[in-house]
PDB file of C-alpha atoms in Angstrom:
ATOM      1  CA  MET A   1     -33.180  42.099   5.513  1.00 36.00           C
ATOM      2  CA  SER A   2     -34.569  40.911   8.830  1.00 44.00           C
ATOM      3  CA  ALA A   3     -36.012  37.398   9.093  1.00 53.00           C
ATOM      4  CA  ASP A   4     -38.804  38.955  11.176  1.00 61.00           C
ATOM      5  CA  ILE A   5     -40.285  40.777   8.175  1.00 62.00           C
ATOM      6  CA  PRO A   6     -41.947  37.688   6.628  1.00 86.00           C
ATOM      7  CA  LEU A   7     -43.316  36.736  10.067  1.00 91.00           C
ATOM      8  CA  GLN A   8     -44.671  40.248  10.560  1.00 92.00           C
ATOM      9  CA  ALA A   9     -46.295  40.159   7.135  1.00 93.00           C
ATOM     10  CA  PHE A  10     -47.849  36.759   7.836  1.00 95.00           C
ATOM     11  CA  GLU A  11     -49.071  37.966  11.226  1.00 95.00           C
ATOM     12  CA  ALA A  12     -50.728  40.973   9.563  1.00 96.00           C
ATOM     13  CA  LEU A  13     -52.579  38.627   7.210  1.00 96.00           C
ATOM     14  CA  LEU A  14     -53.548  36.339  10.088  1.00 97.00           C
ATOM     15  CA  HIS A  15     -55.109  39.206  12.035  1.00 97.00           C
ATOM     16  CA  SER A  16     -56.776  40.936   9.101  1.00 97.00           C
ATOM     17  CA  PRO A  17     -60.419  41.949   9.570  1.00 96.00           C
ATOM     18  CA  ASN A  18     -61.064  40.398   6.144  1.00 95.00           C
ATOM     19  CA  ALA A  19     -62.165  36.737   6.431  1.00 94.00           C
ATOM     20  CA  PRO A  20     -60.773  35.629   3.040  1.00 95.00           C
ATOM     21  CA  THR A  21     -57.382  37.130   3.957  1.00 96.00           C
ATOM     22  CA  VAL A  22     -57.327  35.269   7.284  1.00 97.00           C
ATOM     23  CA  CYS A  23     -58.238  32.061   5.441  1.00 96.00           C
ATOM     24  CA  ARG A  24     -55.323  32.612   3.074  1.00 95.00           C
ATOM     25  CA  ALA A  25     -52.993  33.039   6.039  1.00 96.00           C
ATOM     26  CA  LEU A  26     -54.245  29.811   7.627  1.00 97.00           C
ATOM     27  CA  ASN A  27     -53.798  27.992   4.330  1.00 96.00           C
ATOM     28  CA  MET A  28     -50.294  29.458   3.951  1.00 94.00           C
ATOM     29  CA  TYR A  29     -49.407  28.087   7.375  1.00 95.00           C
ATOM     30  CA  GLN A  30     -50.649  24.644   6.435  1.00 92.00           C
ATOM     31  CA  VAL A  31     -48.657  24.663   3.182  1.00 91.00           C
ATOM     32  CA  ALA A  32     -45.530  25.743   5.069  1.00 90.00           C
ATOM     33  CA  ALA A  33     -46.112  22.928   7.574  1.00 87.00           C
ATOM     34  CA  ALA A  34     -46.413  20.420   4.721  1.00 84.00           C
ATOM     35  CA  TYR A  35     -43.101  21.602   3.281  1.00 82.00           C
ATOM     36  CA  THR A  36     -41.423  20.850   6.612  1.00 77.00           C
ATOM     37  CA  GLN A  37     -40.837  17.295   5.459  1.00 70.00           C
ATOM     38  CA  LEU A  38     -38.923  18.559   2.433  1.00 76.00           C
ATOM     39  CA  SER A  39     -37.203  21.632   3.780  1.00 75.00           C
ATOM     40  CA  GLY A  40     -36.443  20.620   7.337  1.00 77.00           C
ATOM     41  CA  GLY A  41     -38.502  23.297   9.036  1.00 83.00           C
ATOM     42  CA  ASN A  42     -41.603  25.443   8.944  1.00 87.00           C
ATOM     43  CA  PRO A  43     -40.584  29.115   8.728  1.00 88.00           C
ATOM     44  CA  LEU A  44     -43.941  30.080  10.257  1.00 93.00           C
ATOM     45  CA  GLU A  45     -43.554  27.764  13.269  1.00 91.00           C
ATOM     46  CA  PRO A  46     -42.819  30.647  15.676  1.00 93.00           C
ATOM     47  CA  LEU A  47     -46.435  31.742  15.169  1.00 96.00           C
ATOM     48  CA  ALA A  48     -48.018  28.291  15.621  1.00 96.00           C
ATOM     49  CA  ALA A  49     -49.734  29.147  18.918  1.00 97.00           C
ATOM     50  CA  ASP A  50     -51.189  32.328  17.419  1.00 98.00           C
ATOM     51  CA  VAL A  51     -52.367  30.437  14.327  1.00 98.00           C
ATOM     52  CA  ARG A  52     -54.066  27.861  16.580  1.00 98.00           C
ATOM     53  CA  ARG A  53     -55.796  30.612  18.600  1.00 98.00           C
ATOM     54  CA  VAL A  54     -57.101  32.282  15.445  1.00 98.00           C
ATOM     55  CA  ALA A  55     -58.374  28.945  14.123  1.00 98.00           C
ATOM     56  CA  LEU A  56     -60.197  28.206  17.378  1.00 98.00           C
ATOM     57  CA  ASP A  57     -61.694  31.693  17.422  1.00 98.00           C
ATOM     58  CA  ILE A  58     -63.030  31.182  13.909  1.00 98.00           C
ATOM     59  CA  LEU A  59     -64.665  27.910  14.952  1.00 98.00           C
ATOM     60  CA  SER A  60     -66.358  29.597  17.903  1.00 97.00           C
ATOM     61  CA  HIS A  61     -68.458  31.635  15.448  1.00 97.00           C
ATOM     62  CA  PRO A  62     -70.893  30.564  12.737  1.00 97.00           C
ATOM     63  CA  PRO A  63     -69.238  29.915   9.369  1.00 97.00           C
ATOM     64  CA  VAL A  64     -69.121  32.680   6.800  1.00 95.00           C
ATOM     65  CA  GLU A  65     -71.762  32.782   4.140  1.00 93.00           C
ATOM     66  CA  ALA A  66     -70.803  32.576   0.495  1.00 93.00           C
ATOM     67  CA  GLY A  67     -69.640  35.840  -1.016  1.00 89.00           C
ATOM     68  CA  ALA A  68     -67.893  37.137  -4.093  1.00 87.00           C
ATOM     69  CA  ASP A  69     -64.472  36.141  -2.785  1.00 87.00           C
ATOM     70  CA  ILE A  70     -65.247  33.243  -0.410  1.00 91.00           C
ATOM     71  CA  THR A  71     -67.315  30.080  -0.468  1.00 94.00           C
ATOM     72  CA  ALA A  72     -69.704  29.212   2.350  1.00 96.00           C
ATOM     73  CA  ALA A  73     -67.916  27.891   5.453  1.00 97.00           C
ATOM     74  CA  PHE A  74     -64.471  28.351   3.897  1.00 97.00           C
ATOM     75  CA  ASP A  75     -63.336  29.965   7.142  1.00 97.00           C
ATOM     76  CA  HIS A  76     -64.240  26.792   9.052  1.00 98.00           C
ATOM     77  CA  VAL A  77     -62.515  24.609   6.459  1.00 98.00           C
ATOM     78  CA  SER A  78     -59.343  26.700   6.686  1.00 98.00           C
ATOM     79  CA  ALA A  79     -59.386  26.730  10.490  1.00 98.00           C
ATOM     80  CA  LEU A  80     -59.970  22.995  10.737  1.00 98.00           C
ATOM     81  CA  ASN A  81     -57.341  22.294   8.113  1.00 97.00           C
ATOM     82  CA  VAL A  82     -54.662  24.015  10.179  1.00 97.00           C
ATOM     83  CA  LEU A  83     -55.917  22.193  13.277  1.00 98.00           C
ATOM     84  CA  THR A  84     -55.186  18.875  11.590  1.00 96.00           C
ATOM     85  CA  THR A  85     -51.602  19.637  12.598  1.00 94.00           C
ATOM     86  CA  LEU A  86     -51.997  22.048  15.535  1.00 96.00           C
ATOM     87  CA  ALA A  87     -54.986  20.729  17.519  1.00 97.00           C
ATOM     88  CA  GLU A  88     -54.461  19.881  21.163  1.00 97.00           C
ATOM     89  CA  PRO A  89     -56.612  17.725  23.482  1.00 97.00           C
ATOM     90  CA  GLY A  90     -58.311  20.807  24.925  1.00 97.00           C
ATOM     91  CA  ASP A  91     -59.596  21.702  21.449  1.00 98.00           C
ATOM     92  CA  LEU A  92     -61.557  18.486  21.023  1.00 98.00           C
ATOM     93  CA  ALA A  93     -64.872  19.742  22.446  1.00 98.00           C
ATOM     94  CA  LEU A  94     -65.056  22.675  20.030  1.00 98.00           C
ATOM     95  CA  ILE A  95     -63.953  20.572  17.060  1.00 98.00           C
ATOM     96  CA  THR A  96     -66.529  17.903  17.961  1.00 98.00           C
ATOM     97  CA  GLN A  97     -69.257  20.531  18.232  1.00 98.00           C
ATOM     98  CA  VAL A  98     -68.451  21.746  14.717  1.00 98.00           C
ATOM     99  CA  LEU A  99     -68.270  18.155  13.458  1.00 97.00           C
ATOM    100  CA  GLU A 100     -71.705  17.326  14.858  1.00 97.00           C
ATOM    101  CA  THR A 101     -73.523  20.513  13.865  1.00 97.00           C
ATOM    102  CA  THR A 102     -72.185  21.559  10.468  1.00 97.00           C
ATOM    103  CA  PRO A 103     -74.378  21.042   7.421  1.00 97.00           C
ATOM    104  CA  TYR A 104     -71.289  21.089   5.156  1.00 97.00           C
ATOM    105  CA  ASP A 105     -69.700  17.801   4.074  1.00 97.00           C
ATOM    106  CA  GLU A 106     -66.256  19.338   3.549  1.00 97.00           C
ATOM    107  CA  VAL A 107     -66.279  20.888   7.028  1.00 98.00           C
ATOM    108  CA  ARG A 108     -67.341  17.550   8.525  1.00 98.00           C
ATOM    109  CA  ALA A 109     -64.531  15.695   6.730  1.00 98.00           C
ATOM    110  CA  VAL A 110     -61.796  18.099   7.846  1.00 98.00           C
ATOM    111  CA  ALA A 111     -63.264  18.295  11.363  1.00 98.00           C
ATOM    112  CA  ALA A 112     -62.943  14.520  11.648  1.00 98.00           C
ATOM    113  CA  LEU A 113     -59.233  14.784  10.790  1.00 97.00           C
ATOM    114  CA  ALA A 114     -58.709  17.631  13.251  1.00 98.00           C
ATOM    115  CA  ALA A 115     -60.504  15.651  15.962  1.00 98.00           C
ATOM    116  CA  THR A 116     -58.112  12.753  15.375  1.00 97.00           C
ATOM    117  CA  THR A 117     -55.186  15.123  15.914  1.00 96.00           C
ATOM    118  CA  ALA A 118     -56.758  16.528  19.092  1.00 97.00           C
ATOM    119  CA  ARG A 119     -57.139  13.009  20.497  1.00 95.00           C
ATOM    120  CA  ARG A 120     -53.402  12.324  20.226  1.00 92.00           C
ATOM    121  CA  GLU A 121     -51.386  12.643  23.383  1.00 59.00           C
TER     122      GLU A 121
END
């Protein structure tokens, strides 16, 4: 079995037109990144740049409204959560805009963490 198959499957989730599915993919990436300390590597790391681009794209749009399978602004929470490890200095303006304009406490809290990551050099 090719090692590329799990990456292809993850990439399909990441680029799904379904917002809850994309959020799951972002959350899967963050869990895999957390396991890096225990396992010695993130198996999804080859897609880190793509994950970051998807997260930034999500933040450039208004947050999703609550639905049957997603809570309000869960897309922004998922995107910001992954940016707590992947944010770069060039992402700070967008993260700060979300931080300053969101009405959601959870989004604000995770945005503050992502902003801290973006400020690192």
